[in-house]
Amino acid sequence: MTSEATTTDPSALIEAAASAPFGTVFGEVMSVAEASDAGWTQPSVVPLTSFTMHPGMHALHYGSSCFEGLKAHRTVDGAITPFRADKHAARLQQSAARLMLPIPPLDLVTQLIDLAIEANGAVTPPAPGSLYLRPTLLGTDVTIGAAAYPSHSAVLYVLACPVGDYLPPRPLTIVVETEVPRTTPQFGVVKTGANYAMALGRIDLARREHHADQVLFAPGGVVQETGAANVVLVDGDHLVTPELTDAFLHGVTRDSLLQVARSLGWTVEERTVTVDEVAAWAARPGAEIGLMGTAAVIAQVGTLVVGDRRIELAAQEPSKLVELRRTLGEIQTGARPFTFA
Ligand SMILES: Cc1ncc(COP(=O)(O)O)c(C=O)c1O
């Protein structure tokens, strides 16, 4: 595990991050704590280098690993503030619980996040850039005979990456998948590598067959989410998104955008969304479809592939999705006051 592009000059690192692919330039330090039967160690900050791990480590064999992804923003008053770290910490706890990993206390996770931000402050770009943080929890028991047992020991570290304003260069092409699930039913809400690995094959196929960027998973015709983001339909001040179920990840961006949209007086519906409805939505003049997640906040969908149909969405000017994204950006940098529930 090594970082690809570290340098001791913070401004060079920030500059490198502006043009590098998201998450490939790393801050030079990370925060870390370890769990054993004796409990959790005190958090500390260590250089980001390759670390030693036993090839028989539980996480490598039995998938006892999960992670989070959040951003810290330079705010208008000069601070560097993580966005809704408490929500991300709670989701990490939920993932840990489902994977039977030692559950890190909430304040330990937020403390590790704060330490990583403090230690990487010099490489945090100004807005619209930010510091992307990746809390990572791995089961570290050394055993290859524990397929039926959880790991009792674990390591939790927080990586930091300076990132630019991450937005795809053009509206995305999305293929709707109604046969193959994104994840197993028990792991829908778990942020673990297996979910992403499971989606990769369909995404790769969609890329090769349709020049697509992502896949919208809708087993049995009911829309869940894409491989790495929640989906939202917008038409004027009307917003529709699938209601929360155990089948997909409960995005912090989704939750934040819904609260912001409600505060702006929009009509917000969380309910079952079918593939037929999404296809009809995409074909309607004035309608927009977006993908919600920490990295891009909202990425716009330009083409939807449903079976044999390739539906091009009309570009909206002005775009309500762009307005919503901008508003959340103002909140994240403290330019616009907002208190999340
Ligand atoms: C599968 C999946 N769904 C949804 C999201 C969006 O979640 P969030 O808004 O918390 O980043 C992500 C990104 O983390 C994801 O990987």
Coordinates of C-alpha atoms and ligand atoms in Angstrom, one line a residue:
M1 CA 0.0 0.0 0.0
T2 CA 1.9 3.0 -1.2
S3 CA 0.9 6.5 -2.3
E4 CA 1.7 7.3 -5.9
A5 CA 2.4 10.9 -5.9
T6 CA 3.7 12.3 -2.6
T7 CA 6.0 15.3 -2.4
T8 CA 7.1 17.4 0.5
D9 CA 6.0 20.7 -1.2
P10 CA 2.3 21.2 -0.3
S11 CA 1.6 23.6 -3.1
A12 CA 3.0 21.2 -5.7
L13 CA 0.8 18.5 -4.2
I14 CA -2.3 20.7 -4.5
E15 CA -1.3 21.5 -8.1
A16 CA -0.8 17.9 -8.9
A17 CA -4.2 17.0 -7.4
A18 CA -6.0 19.5 -9.6
S19 CA -5.2 17.6 -12.8
A20 CA -4.8 14.1 -11.5
P21 CA -7.6 11.5 -11.4
F22 CA -9.7 11.8 -8.2
G23 CA -8.0 10.0 -5.2
T24 CA -4.6 9.4 -6.7
V25 CA -2.7 12.1 -4.9
F26 CA -2.2 11.6 -1.2
G27 CA -1.3 13.7 1.8
E28 CA 1.9 12.5 3.4
V29 CA 0.4 11.6 6.8
M30 CA -2.6 9.6 8.0
S31 CA -4.3 9.1 11.4
V32 CA -4.6 5.6 12.8
A33 CA -5.9 3.6 15.7
E34 CA -6.0 -0.2 16.4
A35 CA -8.5 -2.5 18.0
S36 CA -7.7 -5.7 20.0
D37 CA -9.5 -7.5 22.7
A38 CA -8.1 -4.8 25.0
G39 CA -10.0 -2.1 23.2
W40 CA -8.9 0.7 20.9
T41 CA -5.5 2.4 21.1
Q42 CA -5.2 6.2 21.3
P43 CA -5.3 7.7 17.8
S44 CA -2.0 8.9 16.4
V45 CA -0.6 10.5 13.2
V46 CA 1.9 8.5 11.2
P47 CA 3.7 9.0 7.8
L48 CA 1.8 7.5 4.9
T49 CA 4.1 4.7 3.7
S50 CA 3.6 1.1 2.8
F51 CA 2.7 -0.7 5.9
T52 CA 3.5 -4.2 6.9
M53 CA 0.7 -6.7 7.0
H54 CA 0.6 -10.5 7.2
P55 CA -0.4 -12.2 4.0
G56 CA -2.9 -14.2 6.0
M57 CA -4.7 -11.2 7.4
H58 CA -8.5 -11.7 7.8
A59 CA -9.5 -8.7 5.6
L60 CA -7.5 -10.1 2.7
H61 CA -9.2 -13.5 2.7
Y62 CA -12.7 -13.0 4.2
G63 CA -13.6 -9.5 3.2
S64 CA -13.6 -8.0 6.6
S65 CA -13.1 -4.4 5.4
C66 CA -15.2 -1.3 5.0
F67 CA -14.6 2.3 4.4
E68 CA -16.1 5.8 4.2
G69 CA -15.6 8.8 2.0
L70 CA -16.1 12.4 3.0
K71 CA -14.7 15.8 2.3
A72 CA -13.3 18.6 4.4
H73 CA -13.7 22.1 2.9
R74 CA -11.9 25.4 3.5
T75 CA -14.6 27.7 4.8
V76 CA -15.1 31.4 4.3
D77 CA -13.9 32.0 7.9
G78 CA -10.5 30.3 7.2
A79 CA -11.2 26.9 8.9
I80 CA -11.1 23.5 7.4
T81 CA -14.3 21.7 8.2
P82 CA -15.4 18.1 7.5
F83 CA -18.8 17.8 6.0
R84 CA -21.2 15.8 8.2
A85 CA -18.5 13.7 9.7
D86 CA -20.9 12.4 12.3
K87 CA -23.1 10.8 9.6
H88 CA -20.2 9.2 8.0
A89 CA -18.9 7.9 11.3
A90 CA -22.3 6.4 12.0
R91 CA -22.4 4.7 8.6
L92 CA -18.9 3.3 9.2
Q93 CA -20.2 1.8 12.5
Q94 CA -23.1 0.3 10.6
S95 CA -20.8 -1.3 8.0
A96 CA -18.5 -2.6 10.8
A97 CA -21.5 -4.1 12.6
R98 CA -22.7 -6.0 9.5
L99 CA -19.1 -7.3 8.8
M100 CA -18.8 -8.3 12.5
L101 CA -15.7 -6.1 12.8
P102 CA -14.8 -4.3 16.1
I103 CA -17.1 -1.2 16.0
P104 CA -15.1 2.0 16.4
P105 CA -16.8 4.5 18.8
L106 CA -18.3 7.5 17.1
D107 CA -16.0 10.0 18.8
L108 CA -12.9 7.9 17.9
V109 CA -13.9 8.1 14.2
T110 CA -14.5 11.8 14.3
Q111 CA -11.3 12.3 16.2
L112 CA -9.3 10.4 13.6
I113 CA -11.0 12.5 10.9
D114 CA -10.1 15.7 12.7
L115 CA -6.5 14.5 13.2
A116 CA -6.1 13.7 9.5
I117 CA -7.5 17.1 8.5
E118 CA -5.2 18.9 11.0
A119 CA -2.1 17.0 9.8
N120 CA -3.0 17.5 6.1
G121 CA -4.1 21.1 6.4
A122 CA -1.3 22.5 4.3
V123 CA -2.3 20.3 1.3
T124 CA -6.0 21.2 1.5
P125 CA -6.9 23.1 -1.7
P126 CA -9.1 26.2 -1.6
A127 CA -12.8 25.8 -2.7
P128 CA -14.0 24.4 -5.0
G129 CA -11.3 21.9 -4.2
S130 CA -11.3 20.1 -0.9
L131 CA -9.6 17.4 1.1
Y132 CA -11.1 14.0 0.5
L133 CA -10.9 11.7 3.5
R134 CA -11.1 7.9 3.4
P135 CA -11.6 6.2 6.8
T136 CA -10.7 2.6 6.3
L137 CA -11.4 -0.3 8.7
L138 CA -9.6 -3.7 8.2
G139 CA -9.9 -6.9 10.1
T140 CA -6.3 -7.8 11.0
D141 CA -6.5 -11.2 12.7
V142 CA -3.8 -13.4 11.2
T143 CA -5.7 -16.5 10.3
I144 CA -6.7 -18.3 7.1
G145 CA -8.9 -20.7 9.0
A146 CA -11.5 -18.3 10.2
A147 CA -14.0 -18.3 7.3
A148 CA -16.8 -18.8 9.9
Y149 CA -15.4 -16.4 12.5
P150 CA -15.1 -12.6 12.6
S151 CA -11.8 -10.7 13.1
H152 CA -11.3 -9.6 16.7
S153 CA -8.5 -7.2 15.9
A154 CA -8.7 -4.3 13.4
V155 CA -7.0 -1.2 12.2
L156 CA -8.7 2.0 11.4
Y157 CA -6.9 4.7 9.5
V158 CA -7.9 7.9 7.7
L159 CA -6.2 8.7 4.3
A160 CA -6.4 12.2 3.0
C161 CA -6.3 13.3 -0.7
P162 CA -6.3 16.8 -2.0
V163 CA -8.9 16.9 -4.8
G164 CA -10.1 19.5 -7.3
D165 CA -13.7 20.3 -8.1
Y166 CA -14.5 16.8 -9.3
L167 CA -17.1 16.8 -12.1
P168 CA -17.3 14.5 -15.1
P169 CA -16.3 16.4 -18.3
R170 CA -19.7 15.8 -19.9
P171 CA -23.1 14.4 -18.9
L172 CA -22.9 10.7 -18.1
T173 CA -24.2 7.8 -20.1
I174 CA -26.0 5.3 -17.8
V175 CA -27.2 1.8 -18.6
V176 CA -30.2 0.5 -16.7
E177 CA -29.7 -3.1 -15.4
T178 CA -32.8 -5.0 -14.4
E179 CA -31.4 -8.6 -14.1
V180 CA -28.2 -8.6 -12.1
P181 CA -28.2 -7.1 -8.6
R182 CA -25.6 -4.6 -7.5
T183 CA -24.9 -6.4 -4.2
T184 CA -26.2 -9.2 -2.0
P185 CA -29.4 -8.4 0.0
Q186 CA -27.6 -8.3 3.4
F187 CA -24.9 -5.9 2.1
G188 CA -27.0 -3.2 0.4
V189 CA -26.2 -0.6 3.0
V190 CA -22.6 -1.7 3.7
K191 CA -19.8 0.3 2.2
T192 CA -17.5 -2.6 1.6
G193 CA -15.2 -3.5 -1.3
A194 CA -17.2 -6.6 -2.3
N195 CA -20.2 -4.4 -3.4
Y196 CA -18.0 -2.5 -5.8
A197 CA -16.3 -5.6 -7.1
M198 CA -19.7 -7.2 -7.7
A199 CA -20.8 -4.2 -9.8
L200 CA -17.6 -4.0 -11.8
G201 CA -18.5 -6.7 -14.4
R202 CA -21.7 -5.0 -15.4
I203 CA -20.1 -1.6 -15.5
D204 CA -17.3 -2.9 -17.7
L205 CA -19.9 -4.6 -20.0
A206 CA -21.9 -1.3 -20.2
R207 CA -18.7 0.5 -21.1
R208 CA -17.8 -1.9 -23.9
E209 CA -21.3 -2.3 -25.3
H210 CA -22.7 1.3 -24.9
H211 CA -19.7 3.5 -24.1
A212 CA -21.5 4.0 -20.8
D213 CA -20.0 5.5 -17.6
Q214 CA -22.1 3.7 -15.0
V215 CA -24.9 1.2 -14.4
L216 CA -28.2 2.0 -12.7
F217 CA -29.2 -1.1 -10.9
A218 CA -32.9 -1.8 -10.9
P219 CA -33.5 -5.5 -10.2
G220 CA -37.0 -6.5 -11.2
G221 CA -37.6 -3.0 -12.6
V222 CA -37.4 -1.2 -9.3
V223 CA -34.7 1.5 -9.2
Q224 CA -32.0 1.2 -6.5
E225 CA -28.8 3.2 -7.3
T226 CA -25.8 3.1 -9.5
G227 CA -22.5 1.4 -8.7
A228 CA -21.2 4.4 -6.7
A229 CA -24.0 7.0 -6.3
N230 CA -27.6 7.6 -5.5
V231 CA -30.0 8.6 -8.3
V232 CA -32.3 11.7 -8.4
L233 CA -34.9 12.9 -10.8
V234 CA -35.6 16.6 -11.0
D235 CA -38.2 18.6 -13.0
G236 CA -38.4 22.3 -12.1
D237 CA -38.9 22.4 -8.3
H238 CA -40.0 18.8 -8.2
L239 CA -37.5 16.2 -6.9
V240 CA -38.0 12.4 -6.8
T241 CA -35.7 9.8 -5.5
P242 CA -36.0 6.1 -4.4
E243 CA -37.1 5.8 -0.8
L244 CA -34.4 4.3 1.5
T245 CA -34.4 0.6 1.8
D246 CA -31.8 -2.0 2.8
A247 CA -31.0 -2.5 -0.8
F248 CA -28.7 0.5 -1.4
L249 CA -26.3 2.8 0.4
H250 CA -27.9 5.7 2.3
G251 CA -25.9 8.5 0.8
V252 CA -25.0 11.5 3.0
T253 CA -25.1 13.7 -0.1
R254 CA -28.6 12.4 -0.9
D255 CA -29.8 13.2 2.6
S256 CA -28.1 16.7 2.5
L257 CA -29.5 17.6 -1.0
L258 CA -33.0 16.5 0.0
Q259 CA -32.9 18.7 3.1
V260 CA -31.6 21.6 1.0
A261 CA -34.3 21.1 -1.6
R262 CA -37.0 21.1 1.0
S263 CA -35.6 24.3 2.5
L264 CA -35.8 25.9 -0.9
G265 CA -39.5 25.0 -1.1
W266 CA -39.1 22.2 -3.6
T267 CA -41.5 19.3 -3.6
V268 CA -39.5 16.3 -2.5
E269 CA -40.8 12.7 -3.0
E270 CA -39.0 9.6 -1.6
R271 CA -40.8 6.6 -3.0
T272 CA -40.6 3.6 -5.2
V273 CA -39.3 4.5 -8.6
T274 CA -39.6 2.1 -11.5
V275 CA -37.5 1.8 -14.7
D276 CA -40.6 2.7 -16.7
E277 CA -40.9 6.0 -14.8
V278 CA -37.2 6.8 -15.2
A279 CA -37.4 6.2 -18.9
A280 CA -40.4 8.4 -19.3
W281 CA -38.7 11.1 -17.1
A282 CA -35.6 11.0 -19.3
A283 CA -37.7 11.5 -22.4
R284 CA -39.7 14.5 -21.0
P285 CA -38.6 18.0 -22.0
G286 CA -37.4 19.9 -18.9
A287 CA -36.6 16.9 -16.8
E288 CA -33.2 16.1 -15.4
I289 CA -31.5 13.1 -13.9
G290 CA -28.5 13.2 -11.6
L291 CA -26.2 11.0 -9.5
M292 CA -25.6 12.1 -6.0
G293 CA -22.4 11.3 -4.0
T294 CA -19.6 12.9 -2.1
A295 CA -17.0 13.0 -4.9
A296 CA -19.0 15.0 -7.5
V297 CA -22.0 16.1 -5.3
I298 CA -24.3 15.8 -8.4
A299 CA -23.2 14.5 -11.8
Q300 CA -25.7 15.0 -14.6
V301 CA -27.0 12.2 -16.7
G302 CA -27.1 12.9 -20.5
T303 CA -28.0 9.5 -21.9
L304 CA -30.0 6.7 -20.5
V305 CA -29.9 3.3 -22.1
V306 CA -32.9 1.1 -21.2
G307 CA -33.0 -2.2 -23.1
D308 CA -32.8 -1.3 -26.8
R309 CA -33.6 2.4 -26.2
R310 CA -31.0 5.1 -26.0
I311 CA -32.7 8.2 -24.5
E312 CA -30.9 11.5 -24.8
L313 CA -31.9 14.0 -22.1
A314 CA -32.3 17.6 -23.2
A315 CA -29.8 19.9 -21.6
Q316 CA -31.5 22.4 -19.3
E317 CA -30.4 26.0 -19.1
P318 CA -30.6 27.0 -16.3
S319 CA -30.3 23.6 -14.7
K320 CA -32.0 22.9 -11.4
L321 CA -29.4 20.2 -10.6
V322 CA -26.6 22.8 -11.1
E323 CA -28.5 25.2 -8.8
L324 CA -28.8 22.5 -6.1
R325 CA -25.1 21.6 -6.4
R326 CA -24.1 25.2 -6.1
T327 CA -26.3 25.7 -3.0
L328 CA -24.8 22.7 -1.3
G329 CA -21.3 24.0 -2.2
E330 CA -22.1 27.3 -0.5
I331 CA -23.2 25.5 2.6
Q332 CA -20.1 23.3 2.7
T333 CA -17.8 26.3 2.6
G334 CA -19.9 28.2 5.2
A335 CA -21.0 30.9 2.7
R336 CA -24.6 30.0 3.3
P337 CA -25.8 29.1 6.8
F338 CA -27.6 25.8 7.1
T339 CA -28.3 23.4 9.9
F340 CA -28.8 19.7 9.0
A341 CA -31.3 17.7 10.9
Ligands
LIG1 C1 -22.6 2.6 -3.7 C2 -22.7 4.1 -3.4 N1 -23.9 4.7 -3.2 C3 -24.0 5.9 -2.9 C4 -22.9 6.7 -2.6 C5 -23.1 8.1 -2.2 O1 -22.9 8.2 -0.8 P1 -22.4 9.6 -0.2 O2 -23.3 10.7 -0.6 O3 -22.4 9.4 1.3 O4 -21.0 9.8 -0.7 C6 -21.7 6.2 -2.7 C7 -20.5 7.0 -2.5 O5 -19.9 7.0 -1.5 C8 -21.5 4.8 -3.1 O6 -20.3 4.3 -3.2

